[in-house]
Amino acid sequence: MSITANWSYPTSIRFGAGRISEIADACAVAGIKKPLLITDRGLANMDITTKTLDLLEAAGFGRAMFSDVDQNPNEKNAEAGVKAFKEGGHDGVVAFGGGSGLDLGKLVAFLAGQTRPLWDFEDVDDWWTRADADAIAPIVAVPTTAGTGSEVGRASVITNSVTEEKKIIFHPKFLPAVVICDPELTVGMPGFITAGTGLDAFAHCVEAFSSPHYHPMSQGMALEGMRLVKEYLPRAFADGTDIEARAHMMSAAIMGATAFQKGLGAIHALSHPIGAMYHTHHGTTNAVCMPAVLQFNRPAITSVIDRAADYLGIAGGFDGFTSYVDELNASLGIAKTLTELGVADPDIDRIVAGALNDPSTGGNPVNMTAENTRELLLSFV
């Protein structure tokens, strides 16, 4: 089976090895004539980034990059990115990288034409309608990791550097016009990033599948996304040059991010404040939280996880599934506790408060209260 395809759902996706060669055409299709490539500092000088800039320049699209992007991007990064966009006279963004580059790139394209401040567009009620939709610049997204799925998302997760809170900025036009998913771009990822991003995709699928809301399309994508992670993440981790495994993991990332329209839950509700306060890698933090959250939700999700375990070929129902998660984490070198993750003496009260204020709680199968969330967090400190 050829792992090359053109998809139109949830947006226009060009999937397959070597398809970064189509970056100039993707910009043209999106209506971009002078793109600003936005990525993170770690990718700024890598060969895959240089190659992409070379392709754009050779096709007459100029050569411009902004890379002042933190691991957990914040409003300062956004302000600097908007400044670079305006001063360069750009008319669109190539959002390039993992979750941080993709989220910040989408946000710059959104903010550059707005007159209201960033936090006026937080994902609260219908605040997104405050935006001038016609002023949002077009976006081409190019993921270089297989995890967040931000390339098919309608939001960006941005840290408020003052309050140390992660906020979701939403607008339907955050969804990129064109996505290029080229598994060759992920070959250079180090093992710990392969593991952390892959488990982020898995967390999206697990939480979407467990969410009590009705969305059978998301349910199907979440289930198949879990299968792809189970079969191909160990292979991608063991051999970073395994293009087949890398490709299937990119599919799993897209599926997880599309599926979680059904809802996320306590894994993300806890991971967001931990990441904002202690600057931990998002996907890895999700993985650390997952075993305890599965047990926390056990009364509400046993039958659901039983079905997932059966589909995945895992014996033992819920207990077999949770044992599999423990074994997968261990095989990928994931910490078992926040202390092992490097979060020493965490501020429990602030994390709990942040978790309870996180939008992800709306998809959790069990109601999160201050008391039970505190007990949950203490179980893996």
Short mmCIF file of C-alpha atoms in Angstrom, two decimals:
data_model
loop_
_atom_site.label_atom_id
_atom_site.label_comp_id
_atom_site.label_asym_id
_atom_site.label_seq_id
_atom_site.Cartn_x
_atom_site.Cartn_y
_atom_site.Cartn_z
CA MET A 1 0.00 0.00 0.00
CA SER A 2 1.33 3.42 -0.97
CA ILE A 3 1.42 5.84 1.96
CA THR A 4 0.84 8.84 -0.28
CA ALA A 5 -2.50 10.59 -0.62
CA ASN A 6 -4.36 13.85 -1.06
CA TRP A 7 -7.09 14.39 1.52
CA SER A 8 -9.73 17.09 1.79
CA TYR A 9 -10.72 16.42 5.40
CA PRO A 10 -10.49 18.20 7.78
CA THR A 11 -8.67 20.49 5.33
CA SER A 12 -6.57 20.07 2.19
CA ILE A 13 -3.74 17.67 3.14
CA ARG A 14 -0.86 16.56 0.92
CA PHE A 15 0.42 13.41 2.60
CA GLY A 16 3.53 11.46 1.70
CA ALA A 17 7.30 11.28 1.71
CA GLY A 18 9.03 14.03 -0.24
CA ARG A 19 6.00 16.26 -0.54
CA ILE A 20 7.75 19.23 1.04
CA SER A 21 8.83 19.80 -2.57
CA GLU A 22 5.28 21.12 -3.11
CA ILE A 23 5.60 23.93 -0.56
CA ALA A 24 5.63 26.72 -3.17
CA ASP A 25 2.55 25.35 -4.91
CA ALA A 26 0.81 24.99 -1.54
CA CYS A 27 1.45 28.69 -0.85
CA ALA A 28 0.12 29.63 -4.27
CA VAL A 29 -3.04 27.58 -3.72
CA ALA A 30 -3.50 29.29 -0.32
CA GLY A 31 -3.18 32.69 -2.00
CA ILE A 32 0.14 33.54 -0.36
CA LYS A 33 2.70 35.52 -2.36
CA LYS A 34 5.13 36.57 0.37
CA PRO A 35 5.14 34.03 3.21
CA LEU A 36 6.80 34.29 6.60
CA LEU A 37 8.01 30.89 7.76
CA ILE A 38 7.50 30.60 11.51
CA THR A 39 9.24 27.90 13.50
CA ASP A 40 10.95 27.36 16.85
CA ARG A 41 14.57 28.09 17.73
CA GLY A 42 15.59 24.45 17.67
CA LEU A 43 14.50 24.02 14.06
CA ALA A 44 15.76 27.36 12.77
CA ASN A 45 19.13 26.08 11.54
CA MET A 46 18.22 22.50 10.71
CA ASP A 47 18.55 21.13 7.17
CA ILE A 48 14.80 20.55 6.76
CA THR A 49 14.13 24.22 7.50
CA THR A 50 16.90 25.46 5.23
CA LYS A 51 15.62 23.21 2.44
CA THR A 52 12.10 24.59 2.82
CA LEU A 53 13.35 28.17 2.68
CA ASP A 54 15.45 27.28 -0.38
CA LEU A 55 12.36 25.89 -2.13
CA LEU A 56 10.35 29.02 -1.38
CA GLU A 57 13.13 31.33 -2.52
CA ALA A 58 13.74 29.41 -5.74
CA ALA A 59 10.05 29.67 -6.61
CA GLY A 60 10.06 33.45 -6.14
CA PHE A 61 8.32 33.56 -2.75
CA GLY A 62 11.21 35.21 -0.92
CA ARG A 63 13.14 33.95 2.06
CA ALA A 64 11.91 35.05 5.48
CA MET A 65 11.85 33.26 8.82
CA PHE A 66 10.80 34.07 12.38
CA SER A 67 12.02 31.63 15.04
CA ASP A 68 11.79 33.46 18.38
CA VAL A 69 9.39 30.82 19.66
CA ASP A 70 9.56 29.17 23.08
CA GLN A 71 8.76 25.51 23.79
CA ASN A 72 5.49 26.72 25.31
CA PRO A 73 4.83 29.82 23.15
CA ASN A 74 3.58 32.95 24.89
CA GLU A 75 2.22 36.42 24.18
CA LYS A 76 5.74 37.87 23.93
CA ASN A 77 6.55 35.48 21.09
CA ALA A 78 3.26 36.43 19.45
CA GLU A 79 3.98 40.16 19.68
CA ALA A 80 7.43 39.72 18.16
CA GLY A 81 6.05 37.48 15.42
CA VAL A 82 3.33 39.98 14.47
CA LYS A 83 5.97 42.71 14.33
CA ALA A 84 8.13 40.63 11.97
CA PHE A 85 5.08 39.82 9.83
CA LYS A 86 4.07 43.45 9.44
CA GLU A 87 7.56 44.87 8.97
CA GLY A 88 8.30 42.28 6.29
CA GLY A 89 5.13 43.06 4.37
CA HIS A 90 4.04 39.41 4.47
CA ASP A 91 0.64 38.19 3.35
CA GLY A 92 0.62 34.68 4.81
CA VAL A 93 2.36 32.23 7.13
CA VAL A 94 4.08 28.89 6.69
CA ALA A 95 3.70 27.40 10.17
CA PHE A 96 6.57 24.92 10.40
CA GLY A 97 7.53 22.55 13.19
CA GLY A 98 6.04 20.86 16.21
CA GLY A 99 3.23 22.20 18.33
CA SER A 100 5.04 25.36 19.35
CA GLY A 101 5.91 26.51 15.82
CA LEU A 102 2.52 25.51 14.45
CA ASP A 103 0.56 27.20 17.25
CA LEU A 104 2.58 30.42 17.14
CA GLY A 105 2.50 30.52 13.33
CA LYS A 106 -1.27 30.20 13.25
CA LEU A 107 -1.62 32.84 15.94
CA VAL A 108 0.56 35.38 14.11
CA ALA A 109 -1.51 34.91 10.93
CA PHE A 110 -4.61 35.52 13.03
CA LEU A 111 -3.39 38.47 15.09
CA ALA A 112 -1.59 40.48 12.41
CA GLY A 113 -4.81 41.99 11.09
CA GLN A 114 -6.69 42.41 14.39
CA THR A 115 -7.10 45.58 16.44
CA ARG A 116 -8.05 43.96 19.76
CA PRO A 117 -5.52 42.45 22.19
CA LEU A 118 -4.68 38.75 22.21
CA TRP A 119 -6.57 37.73 25.33
CA ASP A 120 -9.83 39.15 23.94
CA PHE A 121 -9.95 36.07 21.72
CA GLU A 122 -9.63 33.39 24.40
CA ASP A 123 -11.83 30.34 23.82
CA VAL A 124 -14.61 31.54 26.11
CA ASP A 125 -18.24 31.55 24.97
CA ASP A 126 -18.34 33.24 21.55
CA TRP A 127 -15.30 35.52 21.99
CA TRP A 128 -13.96 34.29 18.65
CA THR A 129 -16.67 36.35 16.94
CA ARG A 130 -14.84 39.50 18.09
CA ALA A 131 -12.23 38.87 15.38
CA ASP A 132 -12.28 40.41 11.93
CA ALA A 133 -12.36 37.17 9.96
CA ASP A 134 -11.48 38.89 6.69
CA ALA A 135 -8.21 40.17 8.22
CA ILE A 136 -6.87 36.70 9.04
CA ALA A 137 -3.91 35.83 6.81
CA PRO A 138 -3.82 32.43 5.04
CA ILE A 139 -1.83 29.61 6.61
CA VAL A 140 0.10 26.66 5.20
CA ALA A 141 1.07 24.18 7.92
CA VAL A 142 4.04 21.81 7.79
CA PRO A 143 4.38 19.52 10.83
CA THR A 144 7.84 18.18 11.63
CA THR A 145 6.70 16.03 14.55
CA ALA A 146 3.89 13.51 14.90
CA GLY A 147 1.93 14.44 17.98
CA THR A 148 -0.01 17.64 18.57
CA GLY A 149 -1.94 17.59 15.31
CA SER A 150 -2.03 21.38 15.44
CA GLU A 151 -1.71 21.34 11.65
CA VAL A 152 -5.42 20.43 11.51
CA GLY A 153 -6.53 22.41 14.57
CA ARG A 154 -8.70 25.50 14.85
CA ALA A 155 -6.92 26.88 17.89
CA SER A 156 -3.53 27.70 19.40
CA VAL A 157 -2.43 26.98 22.95
CA ILE A 158 -0.59 30.05 24.26
CA THR A 159 0.96 30.59 27.67
CA ASN A 160 0.26 33.80 29.55
CA SER A 161 3.78 34.51 30.80
CA VAL A 162 2.48 36.78 33.57
CA THR A 163 -0.05 34.43 35.15
CA GLU A 164 1.71 31.22 34.00
CA GLU A 165 -1.53 29.87 32.56
CA LYS A 166 -2.08 28.15 29.25
CA LYS A 167 -4.90 29.69 27.27
CA ILE A 168 -6.67 28.49 24.13
CA ILE A 169 -7.16 31.05 21.37
CA PHE A 170 -9.80 29.85 18.92
CA HIS A 171 -11.15 30.81 15.55
CA PRO A 172 -12.44 28.56 12.72
CA LYS A 173 -10.00 30.23 10.30
CA PHE A 174 -7.03 29.01 12.37
CA LEU A 175 -7.49 25.83 10.32
CA PRO A 176 -4.70 25.97 7.72
CA ALA A 177 -5.69 26.23 4.06
CA VAL A 178 -3.15 23.58 3.04
CA VAL A 179 -1.17 21.05 5.09
CA ILE A 180 1.92 19.20 3.92
CA CYS A 181 2.56 16.02 5.92
CA ASP A 182 5.95 14.70 4.84
CA PRO A 183 7.25 11.92 7.13
CA GLU A 184 10.79 12.54 5.91
CA LEU A 185 10.75 15.78 7.91
CA THR A 186 10.36 13.78 11.14
CA VAL A 187 13.34 11.48 10.61
CA GLY A 188 15.73 13.70 12.54
CA MET A 189 13.62 13.84 15.69
CA PRO A 190 15.51 12.59 18.76
CA GLY A 191 14.04 9.60 20.56
CA PHE A 192 12.62 11.50 23.51
CA ILE A 193 10.74 13.87 21.17
CA THR A 194 9.46 10.93 19.10
CA ALA A 195 8.19 9.38 22.33
CA GLY A 196 6.69 12.53 23.83
CA THR A 197 4.94 13.70 20.67
CA GLY A 198 3.70 10.21 19.86
CA LEU A 199 2.21 9.86 23.32
CA ASP A 200 0.57 13.26 22.89
CA ALA A 201 -1.27 11.82 19.89
CA PHE A 202 -2.16 8.77 21.97
CA ALA A 203 -3.47 10.96 24.81
CA HIS A 204 -5.68 12.86 22.35
CA CYS A 205 -7.15 9.60 21.11
CA VAL A 206 -7.63 8.09 24.58
CA GLU A 207 -9.31 11.19 25.99
CA ALA A 208 -11.51 11.72 22.95
CA PHE A 209 -12.59 8.07 23.05
CA SER A 210 -13.34 8.32 26.78
CA SER A 211 -15.21 11.63 26.60
CA PRO A 212 -18.94 11.22 27.38
CA HIS A 213 -20.09 13.54 24.58
CA TYR A 214 -21.80 12.20 21.45
CA HIS A 215 -19.62 12.28 18.34
CA PRO A 216 -19.39 8.86 16.63
CA MET A 217 -17.09 10.13 13.86
CA SER A 218 -14.55 11.26 16.44
CA GLN A 219 -15.00 7.97 18.29
CA GLY A 220 -13.97 6.01 15.22
CA MET A 221 -10.95 8.19 14.50
CA ALA A 222 -9.81 8.00 18.12
CA LEU A 223 -9.97 4.22 18.13
CA GLU A 224 -8.02 3.78 14.90
CA GLY A 225 -5.56 6.46 16.02
CA MET A 226 -4.81 4.41 19.12
CA ARG A 227 -4.16 1.36 16.94
CA LEU A 228 -1.70 3.24 14.76
CA VAL A 229 0.20 4.48 17.82
CA LYS A 230 0.27 0.99 19.32
CA GLU A 231 1.68 -0.53 16.15
CA TYR A 232 4.02 2.18 14.93
CA LEU A 233 5.28 4.35 17.79
CA PRO A 234 7.60 1.62 19.12
CA ARG A 235 8.98 1.19 15.60
CA ALA A 236 9.52 4.93 15.07
CA PHE A 237 11.21 5.14 18.47
CA ALA A 238 13.49 2.16 17.76
CA ASP A 239 14.44 3.31 14.25
CA GLY A 240 13.95 6.97 13.44
CA THR A 241 14.53 6.27 9.73
CA ASP A 242 11.53 3.91 9.48
CA ILE A 243 9.49 6.00 7.02
CA GLU A 244 6.47 3.69 7.16
CA ALA A 245 6.26 4.06 10.93
CA ARG A 246 6.87 7.81 10.74
CA ALA A 247 4.07 8.16 8.16
CA HIS A 248 1.53 6.22 10.20
CA MET A 249 2.39 8.28 13.27
CA MET A 250 1.71 11.47 11.32
CA SER A 251 -1.71 10.02 10.46
CA ALA A 252 -2.31 9.20 14.12
CA ALA A 253 -1.49 12.79 15.07
CA ILE A 254 -4.01 14.15 12.57
CA MET A 255 -6.63 11.68 13.75
CA GLY A 256 -6.12 12.48 17.42
CA ALA A 257 -6.38 16.23 16.87
CA THR A 258 -9.51 15.82 14.77
CA ALA A 259 -11.05 13.38 17.24
CA PHE A 260 -10.65 15.59 20.27
CA GLN A 261 -13.37 17.88 19.00
CA LYS A 262 -15.37 15.36 21.05
CA GLY A 263 -13.55 16.52 24.18
CA LEU A 264 -10.38 16.17 26.21
CA GLY A 265 -10.18 15.64 29.96
CA ALA A 266 -8.09 15.51 33.11
CA ILE A 267 -4.87 14.49 31.33
CA HIS A 268 -4.78 17.79 29.47
CA ALA A 269 -6.38 19.78 32.28
CA LEU A 270 -3.44 18.84 34.51
CA SER A 271 -0.76 18.91 31.82
CA HIS A 272 -1.54 22.48 30.76
CA PRO A 273 -0.84 24.18 34.12
CA ILE A 274 2.15 21.92 34.80
CA GLY A 275 3.65 22.85 31.43
CA ALA A 276 2.90 26.54 31.87
CA MET A 277 4.46 26.71 35.32
CA TYR A 278 7.41 24.33 34.93
CA HIS A 279 8.06 24.43 31.14
CA THR A 280 7.83 20.69 30.68
CA HIS A 281 7.32 19.09 27.28
CA HIS A 282 3.58 18.89 26.68
CA GLY A 283 3.29 15.39 25.23
CA THR A 284 5.66 13.91 27.80
CA THR A 285 3.68 15.56 30.59
CA ASN A 286 0.49 14.05 29.18
CA ALA A 287 2.13 10.64 29.27
CA VAL A 288 3.12 11.07 32.93
CA CYS A 289 -0.43 12.09 33.83
CA MET A 290 -2.19 9.36 31.84
CA PRO A 291 -1.94 6.28 34.11
CA ALA A 292 -3.31 8.11 37.16
CA VAL A 293 -6.08 9.79 35.16
CA LEU A 294 -7.21 6.46 33.71
CA GLN A 295 -7.61 5.11 37.24
CA PHE A 296 -9.35 8.32 38.34
CA ASN A 297 -11.91 7.89 35.56
CA ARG A 298 -12.23 4.14 35.98
CA PRO A 299 -15.80 4.14 37.35
CA ALA A 300 -17.03 5.95 34.24
CA ILE A 301 -14.91 4.47 31.46
CA THR A 302 -14.39 0.76 32.21
CA SER A 303 -16.82 -0.43 29.55
CA VAL A 304 -15.50 2.08 27.02
CA ILE A 305 -11.88 1.06 27.56
CA ASP A 306 -12.90 -2.60 27.48
CA ARG A 307 -14.07 -2.04 23.90
CA ALA A 308 -10.85 -0.21 23.01
CA ALA A 309 -8.74 -3.00 24.47
CA ASP A 310 -10.65 -5.58 22.43
CA TYR A 311 -10.10 -3.61 19.20
CA LEU A 312 -6.41 -3.15 19.97
CA GLY A 313 -5.89 -6.85 20.72
CA ILE A 314 -5.09 -6.21 24.38
CA ALA A 315 -6.28 -8.96 26.72
CA GLY A 316 -7.79 -8.17 30.11
CA GLY A 317 -10.10 -5.27 29.35
CA PHE A 318 -9.56 -2.12 31.41
CA ASP A 319 -6.80 -3.65 33.56
CA GLY A 320 -5.04 -4.98 30.49
CA PHE A 321 -5.26 -1.57 28.81
CA THR A 322 -3.81 0.28 31.81
CA SER A 323 -1.02 -2.28 32.09
CA TYR A 324 -0.27 -1.74 28.41
CA VAL A 325 -0.06 2.05 28.97
CA ASP A 326 2.37 1.51 31.86
CA GLU A 327 4.50 -0.81 29.75
CA LEU A 328 4.46 1.54 26.74
CA ASN A 329 5.55 4.50 28.87
CA ALA A 330 8.35 2.45 30.42
CA SER A 331 9.57 1.21 27.04
CA LEU A 332 9.81 4.80 25.81
CA GLY A 333 11.67 6.09 28.87
CA ILE A 334 8.76 8.13 30.26
CA ALA A 335 8.97 9.26 33.88
CA LYS A 336 6.49 7.75 36.32
CA THR A 337 6.14 10.83 38.51
CA LEU A 338 6.37 14.59 38.30
CA THR A 339 9.51 14.43 40.41
CA GLU A 340 11.13 12.14 37.86
CA LEU A 341 9.96 14.54 35.15
CA GLY A 342 11.96 17.28 36.88
CA VAL A 343 9.10 19.05 38.65
CA ALA A 344 10.46 19.29 42.18
CA ASP A 345 8.16 20.44 44.98
CA PRO A 346 5.27 21.45 42.71
CA ASP A 347 2.75 24.04 43.83
CA ILE A 348 -0.18 21.68 44.24
CA ASP A 349 -2.78 24.36 44.91
CA ARG A 350 -1.86 26.37 41.80
CA ILE A 351 -1.84 23.31 39.56
CA VAL A 352 -5.24 22.22 40.87
CA ALA A 353 -6.66 25.71 40.36
CA GLY A 354 -5.28 25.81 36.84
CA ALA A 355 -6.67 22.37 36.06
CA LEU A 356 -10.15 23.28 37.25
CA ASN A 357 -10.10 26.42 35.07
CA ASP A 358 -8.89 24.57 31.99
CA PRO A 359 -11.45 24.03 29.19
CA SER A 360 -10.39 20.38 28.98
CA THR A 361 -12.35 19.57 32.12
CA GLY A 362 -15.53 19.79 30.04
CA GLY A 363 -14.70 16.48 28.36
CA ASN A 364 -13.69 14.56 31.47
CA PRO A 365 -15.97 11.59 32.25
CA VAL A 366 -15.80 12.24 36.02
CA ASN A 367 -16.60 15.65 37.49
CA MET A 368 -13.38 17.30 38.66
CA THR A 369 -13.57 19.02 42.02
CA ALA A 370 -10.86 20.69 44.05
CA GLU A 371 -10.75 17.73 46.42
CA ASN A 372 -10.60 14.86 43.94
CA THR A 373 -8.26 16.72 41.57
CA ARG A 374 -5.86 17.30 44.45
CA GLU A 375 -5.95 13.59 45.33
CA LEU A 376 -5.39 12.71 41.67
CA LEU A 377 -2.37 15.01 41.39
CA LEU A 378 -0.84 13.76 44.64
CA SER A 379 -1.03 10.19 43.33
CA PHE A 380 1.78 10.82 40.86
CA VAL A 381 3.83 13.63 42.40
#
